[in-house]
Structure formats: structure tokens, C-alpha cells
Tab-separated table of C-alpha atoms and ligand atoms in Angstrom:
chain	number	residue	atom	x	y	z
A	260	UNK	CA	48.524	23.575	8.630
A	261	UNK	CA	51.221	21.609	9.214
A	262	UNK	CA	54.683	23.228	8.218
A	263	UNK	CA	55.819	21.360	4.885
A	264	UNK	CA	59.210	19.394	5.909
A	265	UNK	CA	62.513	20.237	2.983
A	266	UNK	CA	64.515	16.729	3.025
A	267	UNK	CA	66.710	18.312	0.136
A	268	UNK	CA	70.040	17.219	1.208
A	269	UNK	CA	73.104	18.228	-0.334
A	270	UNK	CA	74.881	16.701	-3.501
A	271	UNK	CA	78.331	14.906	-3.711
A	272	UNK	CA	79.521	11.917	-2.897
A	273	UNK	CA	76.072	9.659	-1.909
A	274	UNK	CA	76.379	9.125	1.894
A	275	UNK	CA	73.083	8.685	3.479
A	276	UNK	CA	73.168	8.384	7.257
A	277	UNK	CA	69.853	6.324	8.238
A	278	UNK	CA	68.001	7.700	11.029
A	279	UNK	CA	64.662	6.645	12.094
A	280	UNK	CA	61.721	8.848	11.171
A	281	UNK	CA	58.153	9.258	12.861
A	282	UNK	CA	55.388	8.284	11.059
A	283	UNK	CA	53.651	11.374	11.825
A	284	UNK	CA	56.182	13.554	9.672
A	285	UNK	CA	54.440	15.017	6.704
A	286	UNK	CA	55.439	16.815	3.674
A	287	UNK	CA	58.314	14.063	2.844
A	288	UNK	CA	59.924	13.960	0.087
A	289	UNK	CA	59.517	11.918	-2.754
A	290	UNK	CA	62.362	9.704	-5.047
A	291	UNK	CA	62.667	7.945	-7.866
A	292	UNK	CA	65.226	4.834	-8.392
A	293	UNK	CA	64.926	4.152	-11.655
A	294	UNK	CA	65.864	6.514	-14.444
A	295	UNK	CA	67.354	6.191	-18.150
A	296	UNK	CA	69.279	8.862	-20.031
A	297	UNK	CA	70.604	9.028	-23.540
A	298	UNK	CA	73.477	6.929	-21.787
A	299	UNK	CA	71.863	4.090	-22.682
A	300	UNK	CA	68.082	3.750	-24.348
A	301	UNK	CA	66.578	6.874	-22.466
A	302	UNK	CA	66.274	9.595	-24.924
A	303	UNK	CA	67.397	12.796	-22.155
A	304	UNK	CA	70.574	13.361	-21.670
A	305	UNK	CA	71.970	12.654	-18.429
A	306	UNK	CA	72.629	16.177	-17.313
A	307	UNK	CA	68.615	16.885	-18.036
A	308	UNK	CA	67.162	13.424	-15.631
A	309	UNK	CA	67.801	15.906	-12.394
A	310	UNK	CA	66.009	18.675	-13.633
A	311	UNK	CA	63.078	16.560	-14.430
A	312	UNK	CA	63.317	15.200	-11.031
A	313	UNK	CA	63.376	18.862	-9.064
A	314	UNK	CA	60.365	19.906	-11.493
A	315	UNK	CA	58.905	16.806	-10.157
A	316	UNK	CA	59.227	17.723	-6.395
A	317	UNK	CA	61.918	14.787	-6.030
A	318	UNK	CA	64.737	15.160	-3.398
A	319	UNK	CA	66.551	12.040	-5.158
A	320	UNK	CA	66.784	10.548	-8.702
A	321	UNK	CA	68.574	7.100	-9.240
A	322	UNK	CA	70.245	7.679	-13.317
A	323	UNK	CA	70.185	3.602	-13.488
A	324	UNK	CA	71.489	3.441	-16.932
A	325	UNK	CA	71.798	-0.131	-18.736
A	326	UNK	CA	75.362	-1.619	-18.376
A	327	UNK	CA	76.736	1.767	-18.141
A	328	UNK	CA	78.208	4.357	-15.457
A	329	UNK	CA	79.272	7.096	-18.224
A	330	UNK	CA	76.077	9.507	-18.156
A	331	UNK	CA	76.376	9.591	-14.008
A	332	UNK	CA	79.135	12.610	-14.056
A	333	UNK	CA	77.185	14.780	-16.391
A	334	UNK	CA	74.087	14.263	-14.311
A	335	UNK	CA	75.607	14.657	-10.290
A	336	UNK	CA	77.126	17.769	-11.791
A	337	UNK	CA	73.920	18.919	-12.535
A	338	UNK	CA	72.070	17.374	-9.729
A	339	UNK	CA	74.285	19.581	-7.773
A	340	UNK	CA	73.327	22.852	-9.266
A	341	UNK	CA	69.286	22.201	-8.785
A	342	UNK	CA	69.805	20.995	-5.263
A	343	UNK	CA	68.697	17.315	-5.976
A	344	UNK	CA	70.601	14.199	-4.904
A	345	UNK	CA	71.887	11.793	-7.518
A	346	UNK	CA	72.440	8.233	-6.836
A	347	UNK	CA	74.592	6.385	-9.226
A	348	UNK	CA	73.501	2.894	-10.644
A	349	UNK	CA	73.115	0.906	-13.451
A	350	UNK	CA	70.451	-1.648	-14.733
A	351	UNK	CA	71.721	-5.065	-15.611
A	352	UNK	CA	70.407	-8.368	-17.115
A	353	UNK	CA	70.907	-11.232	-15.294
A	354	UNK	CA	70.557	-15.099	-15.988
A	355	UNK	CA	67.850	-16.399	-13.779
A	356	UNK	CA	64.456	-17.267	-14.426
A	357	UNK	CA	64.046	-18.498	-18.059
A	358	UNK	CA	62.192	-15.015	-18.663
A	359	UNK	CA	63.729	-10.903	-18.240
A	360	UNK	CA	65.440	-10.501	-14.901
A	361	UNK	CA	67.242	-7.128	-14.383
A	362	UNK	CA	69.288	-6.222	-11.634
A	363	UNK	CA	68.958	-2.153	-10.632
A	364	UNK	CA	72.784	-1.328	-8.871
A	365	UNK	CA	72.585	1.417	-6.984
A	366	UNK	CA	76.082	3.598	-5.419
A	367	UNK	CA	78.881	2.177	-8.071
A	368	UNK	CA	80.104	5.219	-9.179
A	369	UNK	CA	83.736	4.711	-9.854
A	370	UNK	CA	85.095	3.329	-12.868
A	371	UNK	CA	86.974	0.688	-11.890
A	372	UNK	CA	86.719	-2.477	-9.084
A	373	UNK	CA	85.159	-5.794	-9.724
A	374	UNK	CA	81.460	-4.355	-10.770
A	375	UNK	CA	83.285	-2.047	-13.615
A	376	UNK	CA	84.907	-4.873	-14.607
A	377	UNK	CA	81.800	-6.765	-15.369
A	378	UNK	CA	80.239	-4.065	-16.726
A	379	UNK	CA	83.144	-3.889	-19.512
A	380	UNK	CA	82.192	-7.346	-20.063
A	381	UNK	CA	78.390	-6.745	-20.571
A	382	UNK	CA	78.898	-3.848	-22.940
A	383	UNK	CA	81.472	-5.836	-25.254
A	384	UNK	CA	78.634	-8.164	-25.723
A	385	UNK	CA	76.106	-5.506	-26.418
A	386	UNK	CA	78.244	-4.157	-29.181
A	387	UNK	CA	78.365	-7.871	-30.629
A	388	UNK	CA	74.866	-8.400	-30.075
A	389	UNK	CA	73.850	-4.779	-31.969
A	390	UNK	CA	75.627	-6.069	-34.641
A	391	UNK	CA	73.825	-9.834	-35.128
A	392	UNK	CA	71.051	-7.659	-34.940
A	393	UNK	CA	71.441	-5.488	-37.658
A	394	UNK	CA	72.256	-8.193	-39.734
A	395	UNK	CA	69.499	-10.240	-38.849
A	396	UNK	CA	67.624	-7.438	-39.792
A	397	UNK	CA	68.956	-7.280	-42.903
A	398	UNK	CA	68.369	-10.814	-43.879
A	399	UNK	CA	64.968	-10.295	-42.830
A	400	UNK	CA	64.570	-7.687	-45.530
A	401	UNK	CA	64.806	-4.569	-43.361
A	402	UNK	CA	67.752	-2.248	-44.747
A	403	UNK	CA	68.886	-0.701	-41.286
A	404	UNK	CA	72.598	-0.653	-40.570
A	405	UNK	CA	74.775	-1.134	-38.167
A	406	UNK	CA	75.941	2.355	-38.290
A	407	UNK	CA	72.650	3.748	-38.824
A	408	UNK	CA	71.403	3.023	-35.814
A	409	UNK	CA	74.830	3.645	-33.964
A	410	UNK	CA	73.802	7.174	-34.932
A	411	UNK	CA	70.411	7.903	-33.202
A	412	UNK	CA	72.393	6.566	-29.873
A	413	UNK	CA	74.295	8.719	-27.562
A	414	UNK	CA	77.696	6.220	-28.393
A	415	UNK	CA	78.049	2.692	-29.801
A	416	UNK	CA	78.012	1.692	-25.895
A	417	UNK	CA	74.925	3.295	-25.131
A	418	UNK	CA	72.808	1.495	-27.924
A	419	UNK	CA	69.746	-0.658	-27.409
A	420	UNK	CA	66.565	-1.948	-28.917
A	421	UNK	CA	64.452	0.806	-28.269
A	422	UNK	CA	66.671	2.342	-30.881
A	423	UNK	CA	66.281	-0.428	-33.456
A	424	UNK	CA	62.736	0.015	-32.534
A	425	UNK	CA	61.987	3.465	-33.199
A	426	UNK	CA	63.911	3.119	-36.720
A	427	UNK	CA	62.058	-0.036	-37.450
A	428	UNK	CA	58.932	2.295	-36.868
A	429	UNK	CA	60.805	5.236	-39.152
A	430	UNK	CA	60.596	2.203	-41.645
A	431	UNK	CA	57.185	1.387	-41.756
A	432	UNK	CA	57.479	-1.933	-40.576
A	433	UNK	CA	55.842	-1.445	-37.411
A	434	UNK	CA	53.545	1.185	-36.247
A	435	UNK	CA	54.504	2.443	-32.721
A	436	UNK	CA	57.612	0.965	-30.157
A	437	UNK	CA	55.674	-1.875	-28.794
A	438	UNK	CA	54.548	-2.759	-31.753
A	439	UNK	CA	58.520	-3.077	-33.105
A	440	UNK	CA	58.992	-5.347	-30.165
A	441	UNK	CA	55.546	-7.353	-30.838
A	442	UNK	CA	56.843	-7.986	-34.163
A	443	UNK	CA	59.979	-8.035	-34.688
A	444	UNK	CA	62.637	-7.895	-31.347
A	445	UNK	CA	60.691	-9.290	-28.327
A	446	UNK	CA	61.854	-12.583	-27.230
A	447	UNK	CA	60.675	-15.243	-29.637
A	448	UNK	CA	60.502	-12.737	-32.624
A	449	UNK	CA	62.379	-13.168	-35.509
A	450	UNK	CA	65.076	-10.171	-34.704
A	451	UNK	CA	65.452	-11.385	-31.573
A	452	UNK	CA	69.230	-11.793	-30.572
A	453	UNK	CA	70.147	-12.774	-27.200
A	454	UNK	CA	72.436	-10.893	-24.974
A	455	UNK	CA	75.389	-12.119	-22.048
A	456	UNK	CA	73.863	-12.346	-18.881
A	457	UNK	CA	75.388	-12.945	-15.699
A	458	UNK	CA	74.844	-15.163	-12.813
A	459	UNK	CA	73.157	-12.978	-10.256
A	460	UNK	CA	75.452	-13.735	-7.602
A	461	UNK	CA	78.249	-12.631	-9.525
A	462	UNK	CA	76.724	-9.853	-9.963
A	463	UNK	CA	75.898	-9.654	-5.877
A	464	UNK	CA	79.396	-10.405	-5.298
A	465	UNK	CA	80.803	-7.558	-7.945
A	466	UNK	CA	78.953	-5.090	-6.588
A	467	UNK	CA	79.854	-6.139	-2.709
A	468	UNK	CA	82.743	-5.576	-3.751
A	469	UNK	CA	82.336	-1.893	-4.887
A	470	UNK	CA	80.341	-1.506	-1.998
A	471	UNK	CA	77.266	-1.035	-3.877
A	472	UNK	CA	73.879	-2.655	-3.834
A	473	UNK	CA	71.809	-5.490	-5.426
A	474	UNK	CA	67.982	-4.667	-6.408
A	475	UNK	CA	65.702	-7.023	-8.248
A	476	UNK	CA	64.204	-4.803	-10.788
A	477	UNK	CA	60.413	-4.988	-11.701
A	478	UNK	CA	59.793	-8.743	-10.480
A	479	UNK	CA	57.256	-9.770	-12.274
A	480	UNK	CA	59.339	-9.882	-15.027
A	481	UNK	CA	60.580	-13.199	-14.025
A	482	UNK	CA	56.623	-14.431	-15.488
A	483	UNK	CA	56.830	-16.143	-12.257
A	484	UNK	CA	53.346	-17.637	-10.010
A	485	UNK	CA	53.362	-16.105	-6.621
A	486	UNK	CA	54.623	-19.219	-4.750
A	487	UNK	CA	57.810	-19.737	-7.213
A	488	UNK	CA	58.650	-15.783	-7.259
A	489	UNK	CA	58.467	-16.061	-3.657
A	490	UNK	CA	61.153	-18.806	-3.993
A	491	UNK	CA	63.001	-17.266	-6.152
A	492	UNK	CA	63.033	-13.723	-4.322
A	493	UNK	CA	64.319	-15.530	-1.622
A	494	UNK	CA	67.223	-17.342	-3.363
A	495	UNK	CA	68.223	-13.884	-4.615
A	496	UNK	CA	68.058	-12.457	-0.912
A	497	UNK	CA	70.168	-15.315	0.476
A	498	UNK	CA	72.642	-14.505	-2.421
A	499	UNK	CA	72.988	-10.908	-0.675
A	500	UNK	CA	70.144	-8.795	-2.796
A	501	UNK	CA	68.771	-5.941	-0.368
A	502	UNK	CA	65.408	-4.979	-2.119
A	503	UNK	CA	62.950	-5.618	-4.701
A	504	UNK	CA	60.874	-3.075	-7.139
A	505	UNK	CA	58.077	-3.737	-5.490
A	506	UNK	CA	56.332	0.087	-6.501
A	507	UNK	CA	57.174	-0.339	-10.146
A	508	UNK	CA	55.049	2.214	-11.851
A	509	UNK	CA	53.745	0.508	-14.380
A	510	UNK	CA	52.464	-1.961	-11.750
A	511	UNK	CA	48.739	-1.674	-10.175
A	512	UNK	CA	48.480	-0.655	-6.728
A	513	UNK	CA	47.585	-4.199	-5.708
A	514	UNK	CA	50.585	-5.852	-7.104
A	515	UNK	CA	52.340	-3.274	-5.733
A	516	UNK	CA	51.098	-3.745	-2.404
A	517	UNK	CA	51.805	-7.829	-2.553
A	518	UNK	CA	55.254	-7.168	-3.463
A	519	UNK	CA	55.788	-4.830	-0.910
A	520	UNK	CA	54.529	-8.003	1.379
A	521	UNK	CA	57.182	-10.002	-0.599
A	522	UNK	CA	60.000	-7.701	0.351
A	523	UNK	CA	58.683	-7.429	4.078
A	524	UNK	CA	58.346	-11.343	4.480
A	525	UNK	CA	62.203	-12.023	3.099
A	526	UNK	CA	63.194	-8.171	5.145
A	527	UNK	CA	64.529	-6.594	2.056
A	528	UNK	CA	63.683	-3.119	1.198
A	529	UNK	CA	60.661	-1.785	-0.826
A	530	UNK	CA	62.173	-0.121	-3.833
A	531	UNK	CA	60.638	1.845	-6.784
A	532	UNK	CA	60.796	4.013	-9.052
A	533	UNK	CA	59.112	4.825	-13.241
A	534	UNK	CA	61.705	3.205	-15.680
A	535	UNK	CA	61.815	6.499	-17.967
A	536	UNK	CA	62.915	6.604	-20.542
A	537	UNK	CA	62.149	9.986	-22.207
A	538	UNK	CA	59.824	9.572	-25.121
A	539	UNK	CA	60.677	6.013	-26.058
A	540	UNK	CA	58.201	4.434	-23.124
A	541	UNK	CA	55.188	6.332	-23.485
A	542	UNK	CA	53.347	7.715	-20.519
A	543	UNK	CA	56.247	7.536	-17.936
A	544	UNK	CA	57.136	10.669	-15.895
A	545	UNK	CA	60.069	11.153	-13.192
A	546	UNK	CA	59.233	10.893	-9.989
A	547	UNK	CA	55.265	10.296	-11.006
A	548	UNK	CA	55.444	7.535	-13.157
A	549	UNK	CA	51.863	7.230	-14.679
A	550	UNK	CA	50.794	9.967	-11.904
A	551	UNK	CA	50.450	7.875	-8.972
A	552	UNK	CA	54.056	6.754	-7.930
A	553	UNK	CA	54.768	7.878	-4.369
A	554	UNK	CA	58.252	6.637	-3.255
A	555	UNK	CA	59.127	8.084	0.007
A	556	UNK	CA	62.578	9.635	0.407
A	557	UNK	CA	63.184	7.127	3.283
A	558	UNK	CA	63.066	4.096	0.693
A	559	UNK	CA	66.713	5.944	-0.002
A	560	UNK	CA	67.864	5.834	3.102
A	561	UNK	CA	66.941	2.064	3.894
A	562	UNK	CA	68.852	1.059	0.933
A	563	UNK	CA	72.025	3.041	1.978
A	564	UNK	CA	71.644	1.712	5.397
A	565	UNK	CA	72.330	-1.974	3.082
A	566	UNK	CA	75.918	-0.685	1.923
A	567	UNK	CA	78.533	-3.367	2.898
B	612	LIG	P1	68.344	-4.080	-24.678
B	612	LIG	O1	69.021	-3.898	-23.345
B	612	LIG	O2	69.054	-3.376	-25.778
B	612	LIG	O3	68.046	-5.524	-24.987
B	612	LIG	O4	66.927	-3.334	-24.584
B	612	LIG	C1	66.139	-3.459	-23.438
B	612	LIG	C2	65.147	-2.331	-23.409
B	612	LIG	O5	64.091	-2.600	-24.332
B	612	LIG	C3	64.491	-2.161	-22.046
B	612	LIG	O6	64.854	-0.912	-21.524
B	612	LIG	C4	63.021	-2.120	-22.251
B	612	LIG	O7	62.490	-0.890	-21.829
B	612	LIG	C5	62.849	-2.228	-23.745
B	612	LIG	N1	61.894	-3.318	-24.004
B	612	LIG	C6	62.089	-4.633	-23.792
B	612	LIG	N2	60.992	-5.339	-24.161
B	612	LIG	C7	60.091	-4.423	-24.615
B	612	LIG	C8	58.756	-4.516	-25.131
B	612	LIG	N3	58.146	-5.714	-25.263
B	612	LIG	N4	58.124	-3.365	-25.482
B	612	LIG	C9	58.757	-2.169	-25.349
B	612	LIG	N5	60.004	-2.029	-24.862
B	612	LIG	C10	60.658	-3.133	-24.506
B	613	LIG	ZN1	65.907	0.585	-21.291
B	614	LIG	FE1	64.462	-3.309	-16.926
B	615	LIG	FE1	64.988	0.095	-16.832
């Protein structure tokens, strides 16, 4: 038996010096790069996303929060305490391909700079788009308030459809999450109300800025054919995006292994990670995603290696 290899490094700031591994090392680590908290639509709060990750064997958890930093002090304070490393990031929407295309920013801790800045912007236009949405509720015959579903969020900042969702559910006029969206808030259904999305190389150039990096989040989101995403994955590249999702864990492993040949041919970095969200996305573990997500430690260290 080989001896099983700790990778735990230390909390605090994130600096990640890069140094090449052999491939014979075993017993590495695993990660995971995308997290949500009660911050935003994640129903945990921050502080419990790196406990889940050390009960899930993970040297480093990503709390990748939508348009918000504010849940990443309460969870590197106690990342520090069980001896797992917390990388600070934040999800964003982006105006791209005519379909979803988020952006996961990872190391922008710090509330100010250019990315903070844009951030204020995107969470401004969250508020106003919560509130079109509770109206348009309204006229559609559904009675649920503004401020009623204000309070099953964390803050006014930190709500999101999910929430609107499970109260639609509460209602009775849908029968599970997906089913809310399917009905009534997916794009194209009659609750649907757009939100701001920026240009992703503003967003590039925001977080160069703050000396953070750009990820294309779960790619086949953009609903794109294989030639076209290829395109398009290299437009974002040349605008300076360092990786792509590629091990997305609600992805088989044979789209996972394309994309992974995606981010090789354009030399950006194989990313991944689950997308939990506590109990509002059924199914979805830390670390383990739907039990077979496997993102090596070194994925973390690539990425860092990225930092302008
Ligand atoms: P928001 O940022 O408030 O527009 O909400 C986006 C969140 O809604 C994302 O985190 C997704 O997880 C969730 N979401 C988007 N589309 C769907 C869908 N069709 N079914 C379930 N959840 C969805
Ligand atoms: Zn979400
Ligand atoms: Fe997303
Ligand atoms: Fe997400």
C-alpha cells in the first residue's frame, strides 16, 4: 500500500504556488469550484459549504455565490477552523450566446476594484428584476409578494428564482422546483423577467483588474452545436477566459470528456465542480456531485497559476 498523500494546505489569503506533480502520485486530493450558500440561492449558509466539503474529503471548496462576495468571510473563517481551503468567487450572467451563459470568478475577494464595482451593478438590477417578478406574478394570479419572498432569502441581495420557485411550489401551482421553472420562470414562461447581463469581456477585463479569473461555467448552456461552441469558447479565450467547466456534474462522463478536449485544444484549464445548492437542486453533493465528480486538487493550482 501506497502511503495516502495530505494536500490540505493552510487557509488565508488564496496563494497557490503551481508546481508540477507526477502522475504517479496517488491519494490526491479532491476540489470542488462551484458552490452556493444562502448568500445567494443555495440554501446553507456560507459558514456550513466548508464543512460539507471536509466531510466530503475535499482539500478546496470554491463558495461561487451569484453576483455576490458577502457569504465568502463567514465561510474562509470557517474553512480555516476545519483545515479546508476556500477560494472566493462569484457566478455571473453574461450576454453572449442568445441562451444562459454564466461566468464562475474565482480569487475576488475584496470589496472594492473594478469587478466589485460591477457586481454593485448586477445586484441593483436583481433587486429590480425580483420586483417585476413579483408583480408579474401577481397579475398572473399568484398572490406572492415582494416581501414574501424577500423573507425565505438570506437578504434582499441574495434573492433568486429558486426562491420564487420553492414558494410557487408552497402554492400549489407547481409540483416540485423544476417544475416552477417548466411552468412558470424558465425562459419563455410567462414569469419570466430578464436580468442585466454584461458583455463578457467586461467582465474579463473587471476581474483582470482585481486580479482574479474568468471561467465559462457549465458550457453547454450556451445550447450551442459542437463546431459553434468551439467558436465561441475560443472567442471567450481570446477575450482572456482561463478555463471552462468542462467536469460539470450534472454532465455525462462523455461530454465531460469532449469538453475537457475543448479546453485542451484552446489551452485553457479543465474546471469543475457540482453547482450545490443545498436542497433546492436535488441530488447534488459537495465535492461528489451525483457521486462520481472527481476534480483533482491540481485543477486549483492550474487556475491560480492563470492570476494576472
Ligand atoms: P436567478 O439568478 O435569480 O435568475 O436564478 C438562477 C438560478 O435558477 C440558477 O442558480 C439555477 O440553478 C436556477 N435555475 C435556472 N433555470 C432552472 C431550471 N430550468 N430548473 C431549475 N433551476 C433553474
Ligand atoms: Zn443558483
Ligand atoms: Fe450557473
Ligand atoms: Fe451555479
Amino acid at each position: 500500500m501506497t502511503p495516502r498523500v495530505s494536500h490540505r494546505r493552510s487557509c488565508g489569503p488564496v496563494r497557490v504556488p503551481w508546481r508540477p506533480r507526477g502522475p504517479d502520485i496517488v491519494g490526491r486530493a479532491v476540489i470542488d469550484l462551484h458552490v452556493h450558500s444562502n448568500a445567494s440561492d443555495g440554501t446553507d449558509p456560507p459558514g456550513a459549504i466548508p464543512e460539507l466539503a471536509a466531510a466530503a474529503g475535499c482539500s478546496a471548496v470554491a463558495l461561487t455565490d451569484h453576483d455576490t462576495l458577502s457569504g465568502l468571510g463567514a465561510a474562509r473563517a470557517r474553512a480555516a477552523e476545519v483545515g479546508v481551503e476556500l477560494v472566493g468567487g462569484c457566478e455571473v450572467s453574461c450576454a453572449f450566446s442568445g441562451a444562459s451563459t454564466h461566468v464562475l470568478v474565482y480569487f475576488v475577494d475584496h470589496e472594492e476594484g473594478a469587478f466589485h464595482d460591477e457586481l454593485v451593478g448586477l445586484r441593483d438590477d436583481r433587486v429590480r428584476r425580483n420586483r417585476l417578478l413579483a408583480e408579474r406574478l401577481i397579475e398572473l394570479g399568484i398572490h406572492i409578494s415582494y416581501e414574501e419572498a424577500v423573507a425565505t432569502a438570506a437578504s434582499e441581495e441574495s434573492l433568486g428564482r429558486p426562491h420564487f420557485a420553492a414558494l410557487l411550489v408552497e402554492r400549489g401551482a407547481a409540483e416540485s422546483i423544476p417544475d416552477a421553472f417548466d411552468r412558470w420562470l424558465a425562459h419563455g414562461r410567462p414569469a419570466f423577467v430578464p436580468k442585466a447581463r454584461v458583455l463578457p469581456g467586461r467582465i474579463a477585463a473587471a476581474a483582470r483588474e482585481s486580479r482574479g479569473v474568468c471561467v465559462l461555467a457549465h458550457p453547454l448552456s450556451l445550447e450551442l452545436p459542437p463546431r459553434e461552441l468551439d467558436r465561441a469558447v475560443g472567442e471567450l479565450a481570446g477575450l482572456g477566459f482561463v478555463g471552462i467547466e468542462a467536469n460539470y456534474a450534472s454532465y455525462p462522463p462523455e461530454q465531460r470528456e469532449e469538453l475537457a478536449g475543448l479546453a485542451a485544444r484552446h489551452d485553457l484549464v479543465a474546471t469543475g465542480g457540482s453547482d450545490y445548492h443545498g436542497t433546492v437542486k436535488a441530488g447534488l453533493s459537495i465535492g461528489r456531485g451525483r457521486g462520481d465528480l472527481e476534480v483533482q486538487d491540481e485543477v486549483l493550482e492550474r487556475l491560480a497559476a492563470r492570476r494576472p
